[in-house]
PDB file of C-alpha atoms in Angstrom:
ATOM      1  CA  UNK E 828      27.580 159.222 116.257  1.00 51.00           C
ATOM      2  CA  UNK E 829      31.403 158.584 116.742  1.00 52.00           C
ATOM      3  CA  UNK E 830      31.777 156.320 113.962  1.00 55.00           C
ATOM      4  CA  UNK E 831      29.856 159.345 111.727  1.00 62.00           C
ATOM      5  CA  UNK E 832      32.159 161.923 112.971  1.00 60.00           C
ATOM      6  CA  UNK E 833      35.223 160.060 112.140  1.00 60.00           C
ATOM      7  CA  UNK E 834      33.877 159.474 109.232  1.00 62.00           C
ATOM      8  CA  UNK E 835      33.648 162.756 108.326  1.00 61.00           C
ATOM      9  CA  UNK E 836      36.941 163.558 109.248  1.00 61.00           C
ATOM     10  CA  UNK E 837      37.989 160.912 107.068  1.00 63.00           C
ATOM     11  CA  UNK E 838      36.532 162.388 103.892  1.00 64.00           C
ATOM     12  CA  UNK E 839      37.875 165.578 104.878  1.00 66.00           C
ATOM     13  CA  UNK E 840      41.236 164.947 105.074  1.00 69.00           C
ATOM     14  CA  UNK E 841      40.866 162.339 101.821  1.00 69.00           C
ATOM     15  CA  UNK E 842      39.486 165.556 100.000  1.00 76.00           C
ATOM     16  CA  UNK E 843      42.401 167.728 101.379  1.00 79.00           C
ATOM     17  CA  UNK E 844      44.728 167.551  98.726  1.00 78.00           C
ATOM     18  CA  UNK E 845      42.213 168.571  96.157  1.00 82.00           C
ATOM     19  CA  UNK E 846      40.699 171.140  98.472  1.00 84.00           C
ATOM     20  CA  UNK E 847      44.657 172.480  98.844  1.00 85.00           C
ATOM     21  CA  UNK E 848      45.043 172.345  95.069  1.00 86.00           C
ATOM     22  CA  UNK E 849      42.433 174.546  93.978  1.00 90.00           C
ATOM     23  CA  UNK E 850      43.297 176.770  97.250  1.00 90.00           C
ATOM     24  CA  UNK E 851      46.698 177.396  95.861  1.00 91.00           C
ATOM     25  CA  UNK E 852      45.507 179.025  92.768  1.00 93.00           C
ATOM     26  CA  UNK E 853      42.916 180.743  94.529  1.00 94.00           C
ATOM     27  CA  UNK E 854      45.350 182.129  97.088  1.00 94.00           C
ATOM     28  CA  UNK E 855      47.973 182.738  93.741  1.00 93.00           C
ATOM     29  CA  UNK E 856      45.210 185.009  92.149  1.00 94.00           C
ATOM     30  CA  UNK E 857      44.304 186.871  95.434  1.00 94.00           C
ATOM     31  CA  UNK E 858      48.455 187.972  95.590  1.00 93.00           C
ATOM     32  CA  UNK E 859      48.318 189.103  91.571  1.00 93.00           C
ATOM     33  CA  UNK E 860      45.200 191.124  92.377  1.00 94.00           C
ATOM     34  CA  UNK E 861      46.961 192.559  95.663  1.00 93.00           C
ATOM     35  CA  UNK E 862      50.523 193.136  93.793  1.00 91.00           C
ATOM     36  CA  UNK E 863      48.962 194.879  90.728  1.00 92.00           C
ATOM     37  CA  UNK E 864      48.108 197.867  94.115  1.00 91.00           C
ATOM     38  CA  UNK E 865      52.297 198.467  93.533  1.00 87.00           C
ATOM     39  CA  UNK E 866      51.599 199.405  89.726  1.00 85.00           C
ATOM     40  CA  UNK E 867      54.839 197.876  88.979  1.00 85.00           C
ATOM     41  CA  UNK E 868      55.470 194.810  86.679  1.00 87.00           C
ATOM     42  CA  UNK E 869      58.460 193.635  88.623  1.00 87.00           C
ATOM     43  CA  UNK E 870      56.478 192.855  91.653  1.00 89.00           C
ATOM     44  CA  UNK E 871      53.406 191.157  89.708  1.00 91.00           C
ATOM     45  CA  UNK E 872      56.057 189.601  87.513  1.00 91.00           C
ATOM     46  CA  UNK E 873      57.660 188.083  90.951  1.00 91.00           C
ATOM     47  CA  UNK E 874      54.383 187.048  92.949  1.00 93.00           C
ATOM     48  CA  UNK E 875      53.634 185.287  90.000  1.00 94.00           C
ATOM     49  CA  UNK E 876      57.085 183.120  89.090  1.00 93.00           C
ATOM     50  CA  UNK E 877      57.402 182.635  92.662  1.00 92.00           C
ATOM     51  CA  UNK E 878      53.751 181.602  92.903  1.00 93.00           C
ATOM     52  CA  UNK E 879      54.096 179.637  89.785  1.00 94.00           C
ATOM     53  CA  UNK E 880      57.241 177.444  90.827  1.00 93.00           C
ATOM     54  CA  UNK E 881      55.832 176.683  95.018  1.00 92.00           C
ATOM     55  CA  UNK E 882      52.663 175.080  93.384  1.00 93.00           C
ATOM     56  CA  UNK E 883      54.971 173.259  90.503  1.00 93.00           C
ATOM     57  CA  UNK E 884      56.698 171.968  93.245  1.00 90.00           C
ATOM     58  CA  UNK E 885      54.121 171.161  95.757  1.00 88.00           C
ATOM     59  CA  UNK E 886      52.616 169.249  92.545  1.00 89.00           C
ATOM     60  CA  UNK E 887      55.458 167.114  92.274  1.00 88.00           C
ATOM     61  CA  UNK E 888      56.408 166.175  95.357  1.00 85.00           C
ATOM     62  CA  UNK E 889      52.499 164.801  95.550  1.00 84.00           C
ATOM     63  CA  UNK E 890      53.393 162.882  92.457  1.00 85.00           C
ATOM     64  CA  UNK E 891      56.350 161.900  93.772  1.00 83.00           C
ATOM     65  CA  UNK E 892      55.158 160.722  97.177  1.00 79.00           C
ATOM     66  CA  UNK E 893      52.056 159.107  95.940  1.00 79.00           C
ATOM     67  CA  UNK E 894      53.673 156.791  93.073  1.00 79.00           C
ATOM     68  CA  UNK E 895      56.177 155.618  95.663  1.00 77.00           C
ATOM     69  CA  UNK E 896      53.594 154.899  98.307  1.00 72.00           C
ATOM     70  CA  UNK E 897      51.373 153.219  96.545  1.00 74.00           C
ATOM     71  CA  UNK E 898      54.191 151.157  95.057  1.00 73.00           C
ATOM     72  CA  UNK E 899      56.887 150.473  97.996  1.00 67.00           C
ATOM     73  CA  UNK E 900      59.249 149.002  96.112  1.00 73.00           C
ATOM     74  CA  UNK E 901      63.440 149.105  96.446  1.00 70.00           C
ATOM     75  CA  UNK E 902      62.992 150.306  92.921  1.00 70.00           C
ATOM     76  CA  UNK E 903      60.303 152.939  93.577  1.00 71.00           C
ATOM     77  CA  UNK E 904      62.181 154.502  96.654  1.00 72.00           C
ATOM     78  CA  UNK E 905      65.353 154.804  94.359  1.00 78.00           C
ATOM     79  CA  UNK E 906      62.832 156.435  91.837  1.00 78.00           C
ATOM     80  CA  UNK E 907      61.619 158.847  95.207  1.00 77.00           C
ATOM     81  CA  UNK E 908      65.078 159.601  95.689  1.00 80.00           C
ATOM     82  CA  UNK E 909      65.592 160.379  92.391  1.00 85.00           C
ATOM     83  CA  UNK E 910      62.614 162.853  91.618  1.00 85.00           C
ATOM     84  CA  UNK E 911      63.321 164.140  95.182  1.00 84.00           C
ATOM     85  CA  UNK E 912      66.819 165.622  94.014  1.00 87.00           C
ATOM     86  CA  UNK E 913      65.787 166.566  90.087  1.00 91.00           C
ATOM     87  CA  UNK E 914      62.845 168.557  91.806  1.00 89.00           C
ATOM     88  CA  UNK E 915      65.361 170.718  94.199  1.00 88.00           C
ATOM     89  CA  UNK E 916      67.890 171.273  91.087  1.00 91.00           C
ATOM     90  CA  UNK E 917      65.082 172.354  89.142  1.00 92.00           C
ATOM     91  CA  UNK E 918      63.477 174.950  92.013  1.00 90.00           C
ATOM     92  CA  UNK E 919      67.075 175.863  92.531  1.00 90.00           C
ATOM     93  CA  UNK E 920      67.973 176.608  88.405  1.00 92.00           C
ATOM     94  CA  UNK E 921      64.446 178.432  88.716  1.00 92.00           C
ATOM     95  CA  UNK E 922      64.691 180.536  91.341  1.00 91.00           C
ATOM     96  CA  UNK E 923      68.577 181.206  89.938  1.00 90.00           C
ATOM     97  CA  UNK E 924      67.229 182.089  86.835  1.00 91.00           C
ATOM     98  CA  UNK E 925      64.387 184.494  88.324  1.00 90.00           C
ATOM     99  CA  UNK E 926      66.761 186.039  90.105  1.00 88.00           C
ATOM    100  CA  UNK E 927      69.891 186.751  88.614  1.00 87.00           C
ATOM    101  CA  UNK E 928      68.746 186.755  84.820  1.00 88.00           C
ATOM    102  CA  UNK E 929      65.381 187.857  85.015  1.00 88.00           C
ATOM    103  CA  UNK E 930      66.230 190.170  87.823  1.00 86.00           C
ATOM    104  CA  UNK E 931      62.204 189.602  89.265  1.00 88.00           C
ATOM    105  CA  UNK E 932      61.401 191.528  92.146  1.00 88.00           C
ATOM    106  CA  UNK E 933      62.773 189.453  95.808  1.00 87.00           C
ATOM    107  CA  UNK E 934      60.128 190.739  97.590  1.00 88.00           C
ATOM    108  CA  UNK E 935      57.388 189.730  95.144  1.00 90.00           C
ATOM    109  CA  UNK E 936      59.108 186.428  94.277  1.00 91.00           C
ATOM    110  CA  UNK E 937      58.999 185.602  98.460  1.00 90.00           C
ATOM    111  CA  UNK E 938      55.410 186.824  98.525  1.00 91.00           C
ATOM    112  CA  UNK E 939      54.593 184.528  95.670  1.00 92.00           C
ATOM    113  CA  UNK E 940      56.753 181.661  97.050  1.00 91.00           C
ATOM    114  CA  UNK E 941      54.199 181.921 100.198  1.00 90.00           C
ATOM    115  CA  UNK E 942      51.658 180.714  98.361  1.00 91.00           C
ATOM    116  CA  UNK E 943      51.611 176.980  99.523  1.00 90.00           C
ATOM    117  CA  UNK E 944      52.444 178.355 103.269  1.00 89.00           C
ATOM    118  CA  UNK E 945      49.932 180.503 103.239  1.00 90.00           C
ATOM    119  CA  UNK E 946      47.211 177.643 102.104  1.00 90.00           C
ATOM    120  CA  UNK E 947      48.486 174.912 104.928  1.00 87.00           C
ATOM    121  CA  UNK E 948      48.526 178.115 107.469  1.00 86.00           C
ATOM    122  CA  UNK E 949      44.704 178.533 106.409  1.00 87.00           C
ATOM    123  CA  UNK E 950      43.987 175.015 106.581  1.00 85.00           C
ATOM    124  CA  UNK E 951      45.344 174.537 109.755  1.00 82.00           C
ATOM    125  CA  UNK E 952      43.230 177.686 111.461  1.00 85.00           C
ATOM    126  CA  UNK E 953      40.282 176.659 109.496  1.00 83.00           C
ATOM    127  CA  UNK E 954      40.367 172.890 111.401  1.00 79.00           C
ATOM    128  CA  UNK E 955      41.770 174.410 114.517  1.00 78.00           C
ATOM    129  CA  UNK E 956      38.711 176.765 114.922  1.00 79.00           C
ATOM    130  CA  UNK E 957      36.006 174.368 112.951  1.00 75.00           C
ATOM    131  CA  UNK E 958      37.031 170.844 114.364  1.00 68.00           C
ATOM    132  CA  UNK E 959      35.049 169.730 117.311  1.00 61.00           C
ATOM    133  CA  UNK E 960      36.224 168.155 119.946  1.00 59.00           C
ATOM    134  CA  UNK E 961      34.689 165.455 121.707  1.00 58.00           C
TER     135      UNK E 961
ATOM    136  CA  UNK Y 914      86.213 194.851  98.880  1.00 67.00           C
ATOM    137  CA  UNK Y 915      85.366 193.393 102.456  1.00 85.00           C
ATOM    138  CA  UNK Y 916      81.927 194.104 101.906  1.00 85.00           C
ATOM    139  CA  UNK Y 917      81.490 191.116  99.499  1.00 86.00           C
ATOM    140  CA  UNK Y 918      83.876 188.578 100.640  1.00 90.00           C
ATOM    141  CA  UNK Y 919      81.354 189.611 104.142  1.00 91.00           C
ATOM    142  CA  UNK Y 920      78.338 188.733 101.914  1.00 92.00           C
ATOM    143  CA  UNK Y 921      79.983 185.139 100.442  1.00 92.00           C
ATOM    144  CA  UNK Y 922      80.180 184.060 104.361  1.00 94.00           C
ATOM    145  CA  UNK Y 923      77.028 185.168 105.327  1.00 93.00           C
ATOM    146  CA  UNK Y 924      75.229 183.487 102.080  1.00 93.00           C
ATOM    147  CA  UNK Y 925      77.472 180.265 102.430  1.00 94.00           C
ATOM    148  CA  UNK Y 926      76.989 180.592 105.938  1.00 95.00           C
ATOM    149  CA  UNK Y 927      73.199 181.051 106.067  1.00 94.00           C
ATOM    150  CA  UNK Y 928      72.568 178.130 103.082  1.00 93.00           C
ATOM    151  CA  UNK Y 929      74.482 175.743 105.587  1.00 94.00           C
ATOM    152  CA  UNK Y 930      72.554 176.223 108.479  1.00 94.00           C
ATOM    153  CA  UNK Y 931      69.207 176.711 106.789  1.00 93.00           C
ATOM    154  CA  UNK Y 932      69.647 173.508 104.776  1.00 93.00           C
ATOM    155  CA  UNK Y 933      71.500 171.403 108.582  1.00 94.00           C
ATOM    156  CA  UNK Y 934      67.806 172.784 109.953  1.00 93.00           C
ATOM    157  CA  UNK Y 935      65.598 171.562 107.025  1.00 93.00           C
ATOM    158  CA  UNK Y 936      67.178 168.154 106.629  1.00 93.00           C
ATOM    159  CA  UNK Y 937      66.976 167.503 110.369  1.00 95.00           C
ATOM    160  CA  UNK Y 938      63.767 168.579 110.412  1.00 94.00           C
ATOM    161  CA  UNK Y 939      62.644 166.269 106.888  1.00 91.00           C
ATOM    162  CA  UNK Y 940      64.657 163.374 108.069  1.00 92.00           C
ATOM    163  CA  UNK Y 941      62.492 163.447 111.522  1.00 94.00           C
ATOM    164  CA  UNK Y 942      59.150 163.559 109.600  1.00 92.00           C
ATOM    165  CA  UNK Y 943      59.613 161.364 107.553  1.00 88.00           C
ATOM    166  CA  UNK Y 944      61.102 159.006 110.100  1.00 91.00           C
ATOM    167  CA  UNK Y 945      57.808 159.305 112.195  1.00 92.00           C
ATOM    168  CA  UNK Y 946      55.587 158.873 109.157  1.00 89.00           C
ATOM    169  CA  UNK Y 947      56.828 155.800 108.091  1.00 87.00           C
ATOM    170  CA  UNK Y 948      56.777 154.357 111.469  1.00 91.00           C
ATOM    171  CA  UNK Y 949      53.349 155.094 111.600  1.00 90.00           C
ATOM    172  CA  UNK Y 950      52.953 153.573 108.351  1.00 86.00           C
ATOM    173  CA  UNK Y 951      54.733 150.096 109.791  1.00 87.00           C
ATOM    174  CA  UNK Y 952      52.182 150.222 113.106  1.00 91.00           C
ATOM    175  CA  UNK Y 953      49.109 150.925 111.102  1.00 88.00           C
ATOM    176  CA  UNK Y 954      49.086 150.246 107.373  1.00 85.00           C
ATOM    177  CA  UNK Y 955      45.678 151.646 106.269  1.00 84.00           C
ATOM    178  CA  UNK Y 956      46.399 154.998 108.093  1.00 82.00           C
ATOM    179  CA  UNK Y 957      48.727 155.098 104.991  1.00 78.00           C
ATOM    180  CA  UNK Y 958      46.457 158.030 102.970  1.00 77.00           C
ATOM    181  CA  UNK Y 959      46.026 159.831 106.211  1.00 79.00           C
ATOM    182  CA  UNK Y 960      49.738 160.058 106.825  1.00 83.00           C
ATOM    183  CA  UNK Y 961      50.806 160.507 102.803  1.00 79.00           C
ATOM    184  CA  UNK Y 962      48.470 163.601 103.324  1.00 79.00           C
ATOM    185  CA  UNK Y 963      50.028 164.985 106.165  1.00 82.00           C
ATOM    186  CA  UNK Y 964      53.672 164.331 105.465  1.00 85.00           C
ATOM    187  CA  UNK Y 965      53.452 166.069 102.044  1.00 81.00           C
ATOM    188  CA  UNK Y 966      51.866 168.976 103.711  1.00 83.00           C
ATOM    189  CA  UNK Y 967      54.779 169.197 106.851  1.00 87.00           C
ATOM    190  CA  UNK Y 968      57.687 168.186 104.092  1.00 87.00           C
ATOM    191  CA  UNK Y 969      55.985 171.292 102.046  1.00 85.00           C
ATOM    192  CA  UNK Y 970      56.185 173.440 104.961  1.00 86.00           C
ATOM    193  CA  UNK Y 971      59.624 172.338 106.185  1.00 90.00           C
ATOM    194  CA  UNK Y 972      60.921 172.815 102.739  1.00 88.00           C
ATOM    195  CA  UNK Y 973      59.981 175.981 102.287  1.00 88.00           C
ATOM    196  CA  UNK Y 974      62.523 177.456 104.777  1.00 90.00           C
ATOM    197  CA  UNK Y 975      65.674 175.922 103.278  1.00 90.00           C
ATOM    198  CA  UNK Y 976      64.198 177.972  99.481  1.00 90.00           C
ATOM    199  CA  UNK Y 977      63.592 180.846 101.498  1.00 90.00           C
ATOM    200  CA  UNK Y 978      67.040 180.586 102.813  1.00 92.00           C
ATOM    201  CA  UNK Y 979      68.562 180.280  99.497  1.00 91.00           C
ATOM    202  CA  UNK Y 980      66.018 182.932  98.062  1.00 90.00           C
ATOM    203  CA  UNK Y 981      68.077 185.267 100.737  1.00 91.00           C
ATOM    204  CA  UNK Y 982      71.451 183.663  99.506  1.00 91.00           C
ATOM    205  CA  UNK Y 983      70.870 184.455  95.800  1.00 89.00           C
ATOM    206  CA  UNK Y 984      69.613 187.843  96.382  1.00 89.00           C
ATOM    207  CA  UNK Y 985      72.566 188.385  98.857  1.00 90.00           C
ATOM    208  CA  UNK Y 986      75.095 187.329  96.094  1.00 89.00           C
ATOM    209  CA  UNK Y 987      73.462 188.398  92.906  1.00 86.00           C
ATOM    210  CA  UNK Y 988      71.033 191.070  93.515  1.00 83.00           C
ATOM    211  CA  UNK Y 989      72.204 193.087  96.674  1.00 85.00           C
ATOM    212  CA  UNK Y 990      70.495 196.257  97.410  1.00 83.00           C
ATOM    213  CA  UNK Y 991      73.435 198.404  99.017  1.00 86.00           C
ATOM    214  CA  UNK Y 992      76.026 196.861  95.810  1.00 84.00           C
ATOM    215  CA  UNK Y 993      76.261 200.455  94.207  1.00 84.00           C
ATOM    216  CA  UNK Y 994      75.903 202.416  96.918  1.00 86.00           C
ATOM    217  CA  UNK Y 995      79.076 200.245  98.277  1.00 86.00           C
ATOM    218  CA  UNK Y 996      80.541 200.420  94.741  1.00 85.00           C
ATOM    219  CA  UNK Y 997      80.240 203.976  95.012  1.00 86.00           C
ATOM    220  CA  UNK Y 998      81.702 204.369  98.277  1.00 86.00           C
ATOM    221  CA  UNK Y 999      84.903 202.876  96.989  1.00 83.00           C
ATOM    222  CA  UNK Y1000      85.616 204.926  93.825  1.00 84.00           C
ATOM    223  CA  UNK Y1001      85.418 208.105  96.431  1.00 80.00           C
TER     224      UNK Y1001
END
């Protein structure tokens, strides 16, 4: 029974980055539907970059962390290391870009940043009020 | 004119200690993930998974902060109204 359970728990968290994958979009949509309530494109246009550029991220730092796990190489940390400082120039050019060019709506672009901290926050209710404990 | 050199500090100011707090805070994740990694090898997948998720979370505060820093700088509500002010 144990040995089942853990199991269990096992596939769930194995499954978890999938399950937070297609959450993120899910979640993404769910903040387009609510901004559209503003009626103003600014605020759609800035759930959605924000939205847009936390999953891009989230996506690559998976990459990232999952190529240099499975190889744990000098050469693959320096690779780590590497991704780990193109990905934060490239949020930062984004979110400069959104901002100062593009002149998106802050609010919206923090709401749509959320995205991937709303998902984990969900995640972590859903097994805090689901997970049995023995 | 004080109003902006005020609103350089407080964005240089606030990226500083947002991004001190979010590197502490990585650098201690990370440092307990991969000694879990070095006590128990196939926990590996297990720990990958929840690393990524607290490195997500922990990240998100230092773009947050420079979210605040950018729109501080570049798109600051109360610039006319300041601007304004001094042309009276």
């Amino acid at each position: 029974m144990m040995t089942t359970t853990k199991q269990v728990e096992t596939d769930r968290d194995e499954q978890l980055p999938r399950q937070l994958a297609i959450r993120n979009w899910v979640i993404l949509c769910a903040l387009l539907i609510l901004s559209l309530l503003w009626h103003s494109k600014a605020v759609t246009l800035g759930v959605l970059a924000g939205g847009l550029t936390a999953i891009v991220g989230f996506y690559w730092l998976h990459h990232a962390l999952v190529k240099t796990l499975k190889n744990p190489t000098s050469f693959a940390a320096r690779g780590f290391k590497h991704s780990y400082f193109v990905r934060l120039g490239a949020l930062a050019a984004t979110l400069v870009v959104l901002i100062v060019v593009l002149k998106v709506n802050p609010l919206g672009l923090a709401v749509g940043l959320s995205t991937v901290i709303l998902n984990i926050l969900c995640v972590a209710i859903e097994r805090s009020m689901f997970t049995r404990r023995p | 004119m004080e109003f902006f050199a005020w609103c350089v500090m407080a964005a240089g100011i606030g990226m500083g200690l947002g991004s001190f707090g979010t590197g502490i805070g990585q650098g201690l994740a990370i440092q307990k993930a991969v000694e879990g990694v070095a006590r128990n090898p196939g926990a590996s997948g297990k720990i990958l998974t929840t690393m990524m998720i607290g490195l997500a979370m922990i990240e998100s505060l230092a773009i947050y902060v420079f979210v605040v820093a950018m729109i501080i700088l570049f798109a600051n509500p109360f610039t006319d109204k300041v601007v304004e002010l001094l042309a009276k």
